[in-house]
PDB file of C-alpha atoms in Angstrom:
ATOM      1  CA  UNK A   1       2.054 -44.870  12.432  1.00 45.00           C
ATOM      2  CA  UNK A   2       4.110 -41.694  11.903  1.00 45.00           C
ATOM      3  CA  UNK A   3       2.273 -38.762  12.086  1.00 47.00           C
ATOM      4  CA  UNK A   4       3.232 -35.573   9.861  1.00 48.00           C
ATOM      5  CA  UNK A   5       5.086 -33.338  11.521  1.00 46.00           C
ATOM      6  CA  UNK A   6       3.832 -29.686  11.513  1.00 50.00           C
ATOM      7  CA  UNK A   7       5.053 -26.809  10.015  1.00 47.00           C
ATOM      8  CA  UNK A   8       7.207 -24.323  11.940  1.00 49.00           C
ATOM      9  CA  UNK A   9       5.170 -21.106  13.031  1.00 54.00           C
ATOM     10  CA  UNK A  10       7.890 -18.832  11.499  1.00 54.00           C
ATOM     11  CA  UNK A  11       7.355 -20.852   8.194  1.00 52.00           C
ATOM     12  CA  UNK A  12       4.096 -21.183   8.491  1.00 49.00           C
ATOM     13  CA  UNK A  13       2.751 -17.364   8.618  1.00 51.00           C
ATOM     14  CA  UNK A  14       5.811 -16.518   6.305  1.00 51.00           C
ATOM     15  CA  UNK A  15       3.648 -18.761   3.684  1.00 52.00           C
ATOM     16  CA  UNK A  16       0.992 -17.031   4.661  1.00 58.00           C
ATOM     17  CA  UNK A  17       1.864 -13.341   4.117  1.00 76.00           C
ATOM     18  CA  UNK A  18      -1.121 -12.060   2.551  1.00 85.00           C
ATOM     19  CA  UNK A  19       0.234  -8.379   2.387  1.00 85.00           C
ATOM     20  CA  UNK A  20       3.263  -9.452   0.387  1.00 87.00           C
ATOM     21  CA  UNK A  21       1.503 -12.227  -2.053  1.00 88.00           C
ATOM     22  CA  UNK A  22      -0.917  -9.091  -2.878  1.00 89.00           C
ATOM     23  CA  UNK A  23       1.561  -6.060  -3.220  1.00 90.00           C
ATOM     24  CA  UNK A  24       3.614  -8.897  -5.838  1.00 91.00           C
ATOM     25  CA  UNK A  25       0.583  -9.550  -7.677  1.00 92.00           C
ATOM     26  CA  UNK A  26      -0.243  -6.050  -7.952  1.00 93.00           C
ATOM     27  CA  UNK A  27       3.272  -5.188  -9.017  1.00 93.00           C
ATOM     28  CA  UNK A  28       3.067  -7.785 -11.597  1.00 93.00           C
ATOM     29  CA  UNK A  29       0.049  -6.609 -13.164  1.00 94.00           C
ATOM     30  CA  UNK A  30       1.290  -3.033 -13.308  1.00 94.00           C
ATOM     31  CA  UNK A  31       4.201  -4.182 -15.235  1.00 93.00           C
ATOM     32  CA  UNK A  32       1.922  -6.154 -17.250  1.00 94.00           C
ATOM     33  CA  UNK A  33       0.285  -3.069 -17.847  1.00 94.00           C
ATOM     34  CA  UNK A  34       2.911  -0.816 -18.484  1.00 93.00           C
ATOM     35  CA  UNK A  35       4.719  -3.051 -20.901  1.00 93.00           C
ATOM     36  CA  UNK A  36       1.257  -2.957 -23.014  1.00 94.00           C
ATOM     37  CA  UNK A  37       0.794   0.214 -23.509  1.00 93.00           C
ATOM     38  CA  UNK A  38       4.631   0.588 -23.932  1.00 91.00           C
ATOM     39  CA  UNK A  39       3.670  -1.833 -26.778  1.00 93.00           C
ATOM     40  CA  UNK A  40       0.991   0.129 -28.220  1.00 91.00           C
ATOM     41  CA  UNK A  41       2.203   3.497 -28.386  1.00 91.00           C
ATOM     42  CA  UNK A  42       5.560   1.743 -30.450  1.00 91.00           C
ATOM     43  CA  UNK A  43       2.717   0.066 -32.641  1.00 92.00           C
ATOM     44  CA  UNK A  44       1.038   3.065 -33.319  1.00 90.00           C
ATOM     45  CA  UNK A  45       4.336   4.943 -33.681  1.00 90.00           C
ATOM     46  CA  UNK A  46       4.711   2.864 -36.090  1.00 91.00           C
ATOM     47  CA  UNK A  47       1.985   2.311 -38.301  1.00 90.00           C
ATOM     48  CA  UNK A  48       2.045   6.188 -38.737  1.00 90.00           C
ATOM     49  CA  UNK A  49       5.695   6.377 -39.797  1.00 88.00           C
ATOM     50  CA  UNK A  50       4.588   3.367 -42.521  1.00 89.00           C
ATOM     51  CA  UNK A  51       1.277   5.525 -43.629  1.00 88.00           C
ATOM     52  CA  UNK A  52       3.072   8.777 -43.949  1.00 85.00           C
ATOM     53  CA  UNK A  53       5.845   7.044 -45.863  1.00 85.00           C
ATOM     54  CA  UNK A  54       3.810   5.660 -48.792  1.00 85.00           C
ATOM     55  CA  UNK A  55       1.324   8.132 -48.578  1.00 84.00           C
ATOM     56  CA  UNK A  56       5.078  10.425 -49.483  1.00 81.00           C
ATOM     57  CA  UNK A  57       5.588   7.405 -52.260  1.00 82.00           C
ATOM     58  CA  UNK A  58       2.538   7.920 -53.878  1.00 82.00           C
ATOM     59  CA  UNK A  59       2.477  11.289 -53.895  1.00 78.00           C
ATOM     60  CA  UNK A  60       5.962  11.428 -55.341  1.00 75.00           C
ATOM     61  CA  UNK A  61       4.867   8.837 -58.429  1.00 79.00           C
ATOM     62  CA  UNK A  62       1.658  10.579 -59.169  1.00 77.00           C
ATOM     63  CA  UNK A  63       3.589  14.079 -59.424  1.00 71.00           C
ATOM     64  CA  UNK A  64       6.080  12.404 -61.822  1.00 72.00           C
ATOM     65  CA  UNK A  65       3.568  10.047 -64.004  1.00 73.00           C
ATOM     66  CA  UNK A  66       1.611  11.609 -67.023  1.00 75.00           C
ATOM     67  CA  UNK A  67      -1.524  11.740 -65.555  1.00 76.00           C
ATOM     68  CA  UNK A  68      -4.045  14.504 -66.139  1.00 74.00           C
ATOM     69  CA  UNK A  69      -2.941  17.463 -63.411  1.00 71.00           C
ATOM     70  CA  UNK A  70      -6.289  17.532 -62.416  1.00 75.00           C
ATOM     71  CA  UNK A  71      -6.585  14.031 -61.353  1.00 75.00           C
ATOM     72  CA  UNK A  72      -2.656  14.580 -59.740  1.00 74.00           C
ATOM     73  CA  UNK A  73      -3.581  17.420 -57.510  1.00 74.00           C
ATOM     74  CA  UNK A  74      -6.435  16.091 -56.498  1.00 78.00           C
ATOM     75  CA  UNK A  75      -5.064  12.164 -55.397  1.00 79.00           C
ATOM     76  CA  UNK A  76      -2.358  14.472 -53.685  1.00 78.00           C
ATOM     77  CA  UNK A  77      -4.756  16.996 -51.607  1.00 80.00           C
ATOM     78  CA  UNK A  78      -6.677  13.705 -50.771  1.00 83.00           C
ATOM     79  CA  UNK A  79      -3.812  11.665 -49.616  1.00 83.00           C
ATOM     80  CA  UNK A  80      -1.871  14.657 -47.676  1.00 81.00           C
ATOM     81  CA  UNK A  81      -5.195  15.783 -46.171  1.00 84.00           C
ATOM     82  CA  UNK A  82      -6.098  12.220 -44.986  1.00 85.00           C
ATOM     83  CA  UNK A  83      -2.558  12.230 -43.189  1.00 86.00           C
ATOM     84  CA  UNK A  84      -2.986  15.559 -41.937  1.00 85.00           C
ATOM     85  CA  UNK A  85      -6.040  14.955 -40.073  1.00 88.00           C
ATOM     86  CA  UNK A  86      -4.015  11.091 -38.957  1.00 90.00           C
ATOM     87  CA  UNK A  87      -1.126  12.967 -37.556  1.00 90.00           C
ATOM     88  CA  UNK A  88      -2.721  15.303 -34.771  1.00 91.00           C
ATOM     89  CA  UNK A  89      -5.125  12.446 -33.716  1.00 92.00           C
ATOM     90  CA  UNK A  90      -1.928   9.542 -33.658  1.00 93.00           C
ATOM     91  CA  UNK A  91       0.223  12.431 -31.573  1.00 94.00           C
ATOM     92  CA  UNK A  92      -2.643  13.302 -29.200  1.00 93.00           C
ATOM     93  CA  UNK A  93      -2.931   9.352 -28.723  1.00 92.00           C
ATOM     94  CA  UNK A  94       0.687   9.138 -27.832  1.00 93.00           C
ATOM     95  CA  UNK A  95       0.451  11.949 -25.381  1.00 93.00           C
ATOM     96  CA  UNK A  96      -2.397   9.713 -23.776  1.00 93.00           C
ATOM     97  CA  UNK A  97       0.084   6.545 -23.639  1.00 93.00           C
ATOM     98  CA  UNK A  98       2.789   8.765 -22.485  1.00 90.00           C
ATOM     99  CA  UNK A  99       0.249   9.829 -19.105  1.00 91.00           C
ATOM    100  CA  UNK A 100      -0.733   6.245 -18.828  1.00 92.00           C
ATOM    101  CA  UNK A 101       2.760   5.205 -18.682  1.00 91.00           C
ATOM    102  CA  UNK A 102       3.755   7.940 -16.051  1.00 90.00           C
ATOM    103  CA  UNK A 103       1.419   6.998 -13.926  1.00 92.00           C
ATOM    104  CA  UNK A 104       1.975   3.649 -14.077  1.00 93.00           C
ATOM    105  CA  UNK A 105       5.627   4.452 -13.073  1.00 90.00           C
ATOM    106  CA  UNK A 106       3.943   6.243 -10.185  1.00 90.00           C
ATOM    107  CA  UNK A 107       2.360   2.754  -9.123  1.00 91.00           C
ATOM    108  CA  UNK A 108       5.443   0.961  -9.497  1.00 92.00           C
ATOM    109  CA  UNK A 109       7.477   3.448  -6.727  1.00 91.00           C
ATOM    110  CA  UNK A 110       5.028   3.209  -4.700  1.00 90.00           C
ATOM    111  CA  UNK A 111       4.670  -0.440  -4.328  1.00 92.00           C
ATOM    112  CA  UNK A 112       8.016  -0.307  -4.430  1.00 92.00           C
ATOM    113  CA  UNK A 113       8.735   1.586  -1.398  1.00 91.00           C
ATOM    114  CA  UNK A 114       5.975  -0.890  -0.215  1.00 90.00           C
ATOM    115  CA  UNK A 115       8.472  -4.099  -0.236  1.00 91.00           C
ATOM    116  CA  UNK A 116      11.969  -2.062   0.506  1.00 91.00           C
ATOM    117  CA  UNK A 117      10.002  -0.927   3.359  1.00 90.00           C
ATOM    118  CA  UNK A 118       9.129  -3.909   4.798  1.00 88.00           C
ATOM    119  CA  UNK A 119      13.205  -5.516   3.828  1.00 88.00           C
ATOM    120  CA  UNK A 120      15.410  -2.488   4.356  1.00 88.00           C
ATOM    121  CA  UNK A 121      18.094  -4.113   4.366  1.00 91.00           C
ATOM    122  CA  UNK A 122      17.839  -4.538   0.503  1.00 90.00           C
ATOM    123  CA  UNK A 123      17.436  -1.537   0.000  1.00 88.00           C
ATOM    124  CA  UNK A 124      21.538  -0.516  -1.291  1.00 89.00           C
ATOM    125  CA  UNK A 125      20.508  -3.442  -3.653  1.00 90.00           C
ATOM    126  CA  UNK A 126      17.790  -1.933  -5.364  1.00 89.00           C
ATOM    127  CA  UNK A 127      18.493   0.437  -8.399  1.00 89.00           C
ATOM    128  CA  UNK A 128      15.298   1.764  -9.143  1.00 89.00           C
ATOM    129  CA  UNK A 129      13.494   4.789  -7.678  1.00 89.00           C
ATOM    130  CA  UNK A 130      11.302   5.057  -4.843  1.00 89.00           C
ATOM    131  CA  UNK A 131       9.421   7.461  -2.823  1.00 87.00           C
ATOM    132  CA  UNK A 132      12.138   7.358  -0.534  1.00 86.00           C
ATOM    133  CA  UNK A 133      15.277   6.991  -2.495  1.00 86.00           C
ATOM    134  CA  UNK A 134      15.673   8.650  -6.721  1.00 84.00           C
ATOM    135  CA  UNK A 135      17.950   5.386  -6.864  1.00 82.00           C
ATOM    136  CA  UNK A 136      20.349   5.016  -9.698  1.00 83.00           C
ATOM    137  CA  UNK A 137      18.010   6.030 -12.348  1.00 78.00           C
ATOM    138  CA  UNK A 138      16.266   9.730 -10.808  1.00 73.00           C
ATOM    139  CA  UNK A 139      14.427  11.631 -13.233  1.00 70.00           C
ATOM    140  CA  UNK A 140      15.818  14.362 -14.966  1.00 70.00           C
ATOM    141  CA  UNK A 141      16.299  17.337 -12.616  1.00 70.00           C
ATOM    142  CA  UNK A 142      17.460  20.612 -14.636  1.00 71.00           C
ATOM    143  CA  UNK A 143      14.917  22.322 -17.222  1.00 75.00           C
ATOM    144  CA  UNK A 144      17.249  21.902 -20.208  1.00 75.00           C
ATOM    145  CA  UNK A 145      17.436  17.974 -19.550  1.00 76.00           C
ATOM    146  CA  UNK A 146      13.909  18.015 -19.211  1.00 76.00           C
ATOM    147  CA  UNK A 147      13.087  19.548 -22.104  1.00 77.00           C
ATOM    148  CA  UNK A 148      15.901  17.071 -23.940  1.00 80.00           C
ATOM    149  CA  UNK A 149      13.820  14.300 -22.834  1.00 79.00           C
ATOM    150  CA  UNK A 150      10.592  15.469 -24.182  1.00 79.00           C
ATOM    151  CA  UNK A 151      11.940  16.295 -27.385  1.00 79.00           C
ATOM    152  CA  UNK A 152      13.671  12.761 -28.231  1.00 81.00           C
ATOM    153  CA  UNK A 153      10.142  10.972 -27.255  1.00 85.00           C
ATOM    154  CA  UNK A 154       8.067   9.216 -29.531  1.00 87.00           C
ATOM    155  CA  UNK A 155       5.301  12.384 -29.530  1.00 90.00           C
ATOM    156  CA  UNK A 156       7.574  14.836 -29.466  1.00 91.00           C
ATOM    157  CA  UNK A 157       8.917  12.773 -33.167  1.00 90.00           C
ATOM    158  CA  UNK A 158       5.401  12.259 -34.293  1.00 92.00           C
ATOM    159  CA  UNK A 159       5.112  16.248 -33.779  1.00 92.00           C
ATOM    160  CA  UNK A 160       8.490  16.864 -36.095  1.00 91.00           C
ATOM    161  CA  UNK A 161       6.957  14.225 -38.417  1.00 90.00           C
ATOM    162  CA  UNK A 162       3.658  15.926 -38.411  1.00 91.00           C
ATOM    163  CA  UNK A 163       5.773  19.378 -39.196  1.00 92.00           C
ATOM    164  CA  UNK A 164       7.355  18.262 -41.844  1.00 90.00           C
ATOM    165  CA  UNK A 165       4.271  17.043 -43.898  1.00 87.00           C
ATOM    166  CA  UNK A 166       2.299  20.474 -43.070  1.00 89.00           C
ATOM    167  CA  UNK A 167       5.527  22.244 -44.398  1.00 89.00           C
ATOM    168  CA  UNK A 168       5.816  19.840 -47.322  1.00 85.00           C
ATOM    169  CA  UNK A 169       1.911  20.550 -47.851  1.00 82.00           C
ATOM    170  CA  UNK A 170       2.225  24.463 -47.738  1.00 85.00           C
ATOM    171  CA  UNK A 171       5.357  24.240 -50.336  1.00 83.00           C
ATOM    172  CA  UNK A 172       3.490  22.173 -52.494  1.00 79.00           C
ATOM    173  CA  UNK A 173      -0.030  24.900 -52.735  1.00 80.00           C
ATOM    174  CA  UNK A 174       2.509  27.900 -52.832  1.00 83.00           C
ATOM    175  CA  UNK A 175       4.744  26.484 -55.481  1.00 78.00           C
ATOM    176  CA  UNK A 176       1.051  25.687 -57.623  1.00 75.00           C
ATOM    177  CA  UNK A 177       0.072  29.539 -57.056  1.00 79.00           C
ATOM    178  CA  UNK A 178       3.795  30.359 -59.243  1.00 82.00           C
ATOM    179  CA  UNK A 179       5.130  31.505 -56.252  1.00 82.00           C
ATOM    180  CA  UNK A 180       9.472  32.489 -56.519  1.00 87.00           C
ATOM    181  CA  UNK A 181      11.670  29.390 -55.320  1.00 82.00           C
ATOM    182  CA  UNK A 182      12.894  31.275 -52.633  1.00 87.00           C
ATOM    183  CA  UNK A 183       9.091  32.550 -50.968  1.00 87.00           C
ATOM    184  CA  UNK A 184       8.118  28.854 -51.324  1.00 86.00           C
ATOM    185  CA  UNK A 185      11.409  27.295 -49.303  1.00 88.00           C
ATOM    186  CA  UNK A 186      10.725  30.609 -46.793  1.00 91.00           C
ATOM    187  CA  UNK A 187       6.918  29.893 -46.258  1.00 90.00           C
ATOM    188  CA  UNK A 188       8.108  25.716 -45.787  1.00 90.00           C
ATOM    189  CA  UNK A 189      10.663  26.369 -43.638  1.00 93.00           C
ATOM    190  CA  UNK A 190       8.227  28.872 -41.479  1.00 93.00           C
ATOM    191  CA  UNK A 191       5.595  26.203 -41.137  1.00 93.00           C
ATOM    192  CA  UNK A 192       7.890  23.778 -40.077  1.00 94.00           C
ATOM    193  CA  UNK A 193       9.488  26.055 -37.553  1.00 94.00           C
ATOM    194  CA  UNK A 194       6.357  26.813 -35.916  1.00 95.00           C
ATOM    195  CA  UNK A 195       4.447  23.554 -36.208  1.00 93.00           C
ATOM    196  CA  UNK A 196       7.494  22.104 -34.555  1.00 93.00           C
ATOM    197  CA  UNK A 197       7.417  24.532 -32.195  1.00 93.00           C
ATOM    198  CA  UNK A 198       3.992  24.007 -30.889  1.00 94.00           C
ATOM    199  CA  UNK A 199       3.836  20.450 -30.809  1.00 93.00           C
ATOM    200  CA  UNK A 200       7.340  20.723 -28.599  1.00 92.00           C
ATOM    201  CA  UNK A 201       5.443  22.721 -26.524  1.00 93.00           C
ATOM    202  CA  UNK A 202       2.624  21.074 -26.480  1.00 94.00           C
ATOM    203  CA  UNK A 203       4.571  17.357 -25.099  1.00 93.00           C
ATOM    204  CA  UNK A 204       6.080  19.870 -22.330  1.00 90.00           C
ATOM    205  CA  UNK A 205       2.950  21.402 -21.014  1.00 91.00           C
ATOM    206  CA  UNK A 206       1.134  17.838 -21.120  1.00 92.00           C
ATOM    207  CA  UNK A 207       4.349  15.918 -19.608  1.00 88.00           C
ATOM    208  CA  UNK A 208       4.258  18.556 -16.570  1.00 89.00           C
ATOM    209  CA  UNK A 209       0.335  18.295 -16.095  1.00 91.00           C
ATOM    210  CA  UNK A 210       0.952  14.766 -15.485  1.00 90.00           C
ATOM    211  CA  UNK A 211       4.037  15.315 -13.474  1.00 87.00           C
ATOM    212  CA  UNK A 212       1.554  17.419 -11.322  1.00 89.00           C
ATOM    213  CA  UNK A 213      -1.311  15.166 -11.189  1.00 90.00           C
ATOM    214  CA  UNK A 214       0.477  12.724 -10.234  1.00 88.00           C
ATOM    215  CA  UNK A 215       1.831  15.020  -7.826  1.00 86.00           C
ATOM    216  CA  UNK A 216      -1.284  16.426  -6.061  1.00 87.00           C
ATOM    217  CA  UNK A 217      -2.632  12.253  -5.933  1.00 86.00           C
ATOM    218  CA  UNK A 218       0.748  11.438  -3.289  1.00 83.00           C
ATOM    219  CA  UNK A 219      -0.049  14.947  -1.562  1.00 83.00           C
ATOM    220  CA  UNK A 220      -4.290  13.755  -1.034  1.00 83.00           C
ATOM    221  CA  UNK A 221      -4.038  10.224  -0.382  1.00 77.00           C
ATOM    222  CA  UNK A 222      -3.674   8.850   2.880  1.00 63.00           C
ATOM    223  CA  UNK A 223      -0.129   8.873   3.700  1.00 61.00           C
ATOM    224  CA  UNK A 224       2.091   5.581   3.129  1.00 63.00           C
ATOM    225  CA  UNK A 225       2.276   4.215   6.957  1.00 61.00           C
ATOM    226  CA  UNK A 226       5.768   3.061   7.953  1.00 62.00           C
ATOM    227  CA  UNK A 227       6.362  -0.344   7.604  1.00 58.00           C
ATOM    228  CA  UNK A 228       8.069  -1.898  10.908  1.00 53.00           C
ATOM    229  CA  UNK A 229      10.644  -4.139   9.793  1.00 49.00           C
ATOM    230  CA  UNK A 230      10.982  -7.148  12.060  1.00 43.00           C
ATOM    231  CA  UNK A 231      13.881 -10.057  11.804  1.00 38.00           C
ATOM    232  CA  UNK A 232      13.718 -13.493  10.171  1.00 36.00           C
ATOM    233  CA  UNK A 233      12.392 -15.100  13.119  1.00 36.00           C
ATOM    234  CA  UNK A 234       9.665 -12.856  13.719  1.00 35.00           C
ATOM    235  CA  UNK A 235       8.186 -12.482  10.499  1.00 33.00           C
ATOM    236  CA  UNK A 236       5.505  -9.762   9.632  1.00 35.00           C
ATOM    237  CA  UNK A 237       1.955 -11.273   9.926  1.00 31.00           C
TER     238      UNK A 237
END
């Protein structure tokens, strides 16, 4: 009777690379992760631009029908205040999602600097970033590209959305106290300067905080070891 032949050692503890099976299943859940709250900050993104556009809608028939100006003004204030108070809450939400996601990224270079370390000589094939190479995608280095960044992201659009309805909003109460034409496009285009400007400022200071935190959690952990790298034949146990 033939008895099974056994496995080759080298084959054998490559199977049986618990460090590797781990740092893959970690780096799968991570993108996992990532990918849902990718997901849910495009969802809520979203859903916001849908309620601010009827709530506009509505607004814009009631204002035109023939019902009592009482009853107008009031469906109005209640509708633009409910968005109001939606629109800081949905932006501080997405600047939540926006740290989440960062630090995700964070988990992603390090595990993979993890693998590359352990195969360097894969490492000219891979394009993404790790702690020891920016790769072919390296985050934004100059202030002015930074800043570019932060204002084409989703918060930074919420915050222009939210601007615009707080400038529409002021318009609307000056033009009901008979203000001129030309105080109430002034006093609109104010509000939306400065609302704009604060929420801009506002992605910036949270999108360095991060930056930093994430920072200052490399500089305290323990410091990656170095990973020997060892041939085909001999395997890392």
């Amino acid at each position: 009777m033939a008895h099974p032949t056994s496995a080759p050692d080298a084959a054998r503890r490559a199977a049986d690379d618990i460090e590797l099976t781990v740092a893959l299943a970690e780096y799968t859940k991570i993108l996992e992760m990532r990918r849902a709250v990718s997901d849910q900050a495009h969802n809520r993104y979203n859903f916001f631009l849908v309620i601010a556009t009827a709530v506009a809608a509505v607004s814009a028939g009631l204002l035109g029908s023939n019902i009592d100006d009482n009853v107008k003004v009031g469906a109005v204030a209640a509708l633009g205040t409910l968005v109001l108070l939606m629109g800081p809450a949905v932006f501080l939400r997405q600047l939540r999602y926006t740290g989440a996601s960062q630090r995700y990224g964070l988990a992603e270079q390090t595990l993979r600097t993890y693998l590359v370390r352990r195969a360097p000589q894969v490492a000219p094939f891979v394009l993404l970033p790790t702690l020891d190479d920016p790769g072919l995608f390296p985050p934004p280095a100059g202030r002015y590209q930074l800043r570019l960044r932060d204002a084409v992201g989703l918060a930074a659009t919420i915050g222009l959305v939210n601007s615009a309805l707080l400038a529409m909003g002021g318009g609307l109460l000056a033009a009901a106290a008979r203000l001129p034409g030309w105080a109430v496009v002034l006093l609109a285009l104010v509000l939306f300067a400065a609302a704009a400007s604060v929420h801009l400022w506002w992605v910036t200071r949270t999108v360095r905080a991060n930056a930093a935190a994430n920072t200052h959690l490399l500089t305290t952990r323990s410091p990656l070891p170095e990973i020997p790298h060892q041939s085909a034949a001999e395997p890392t146990l």
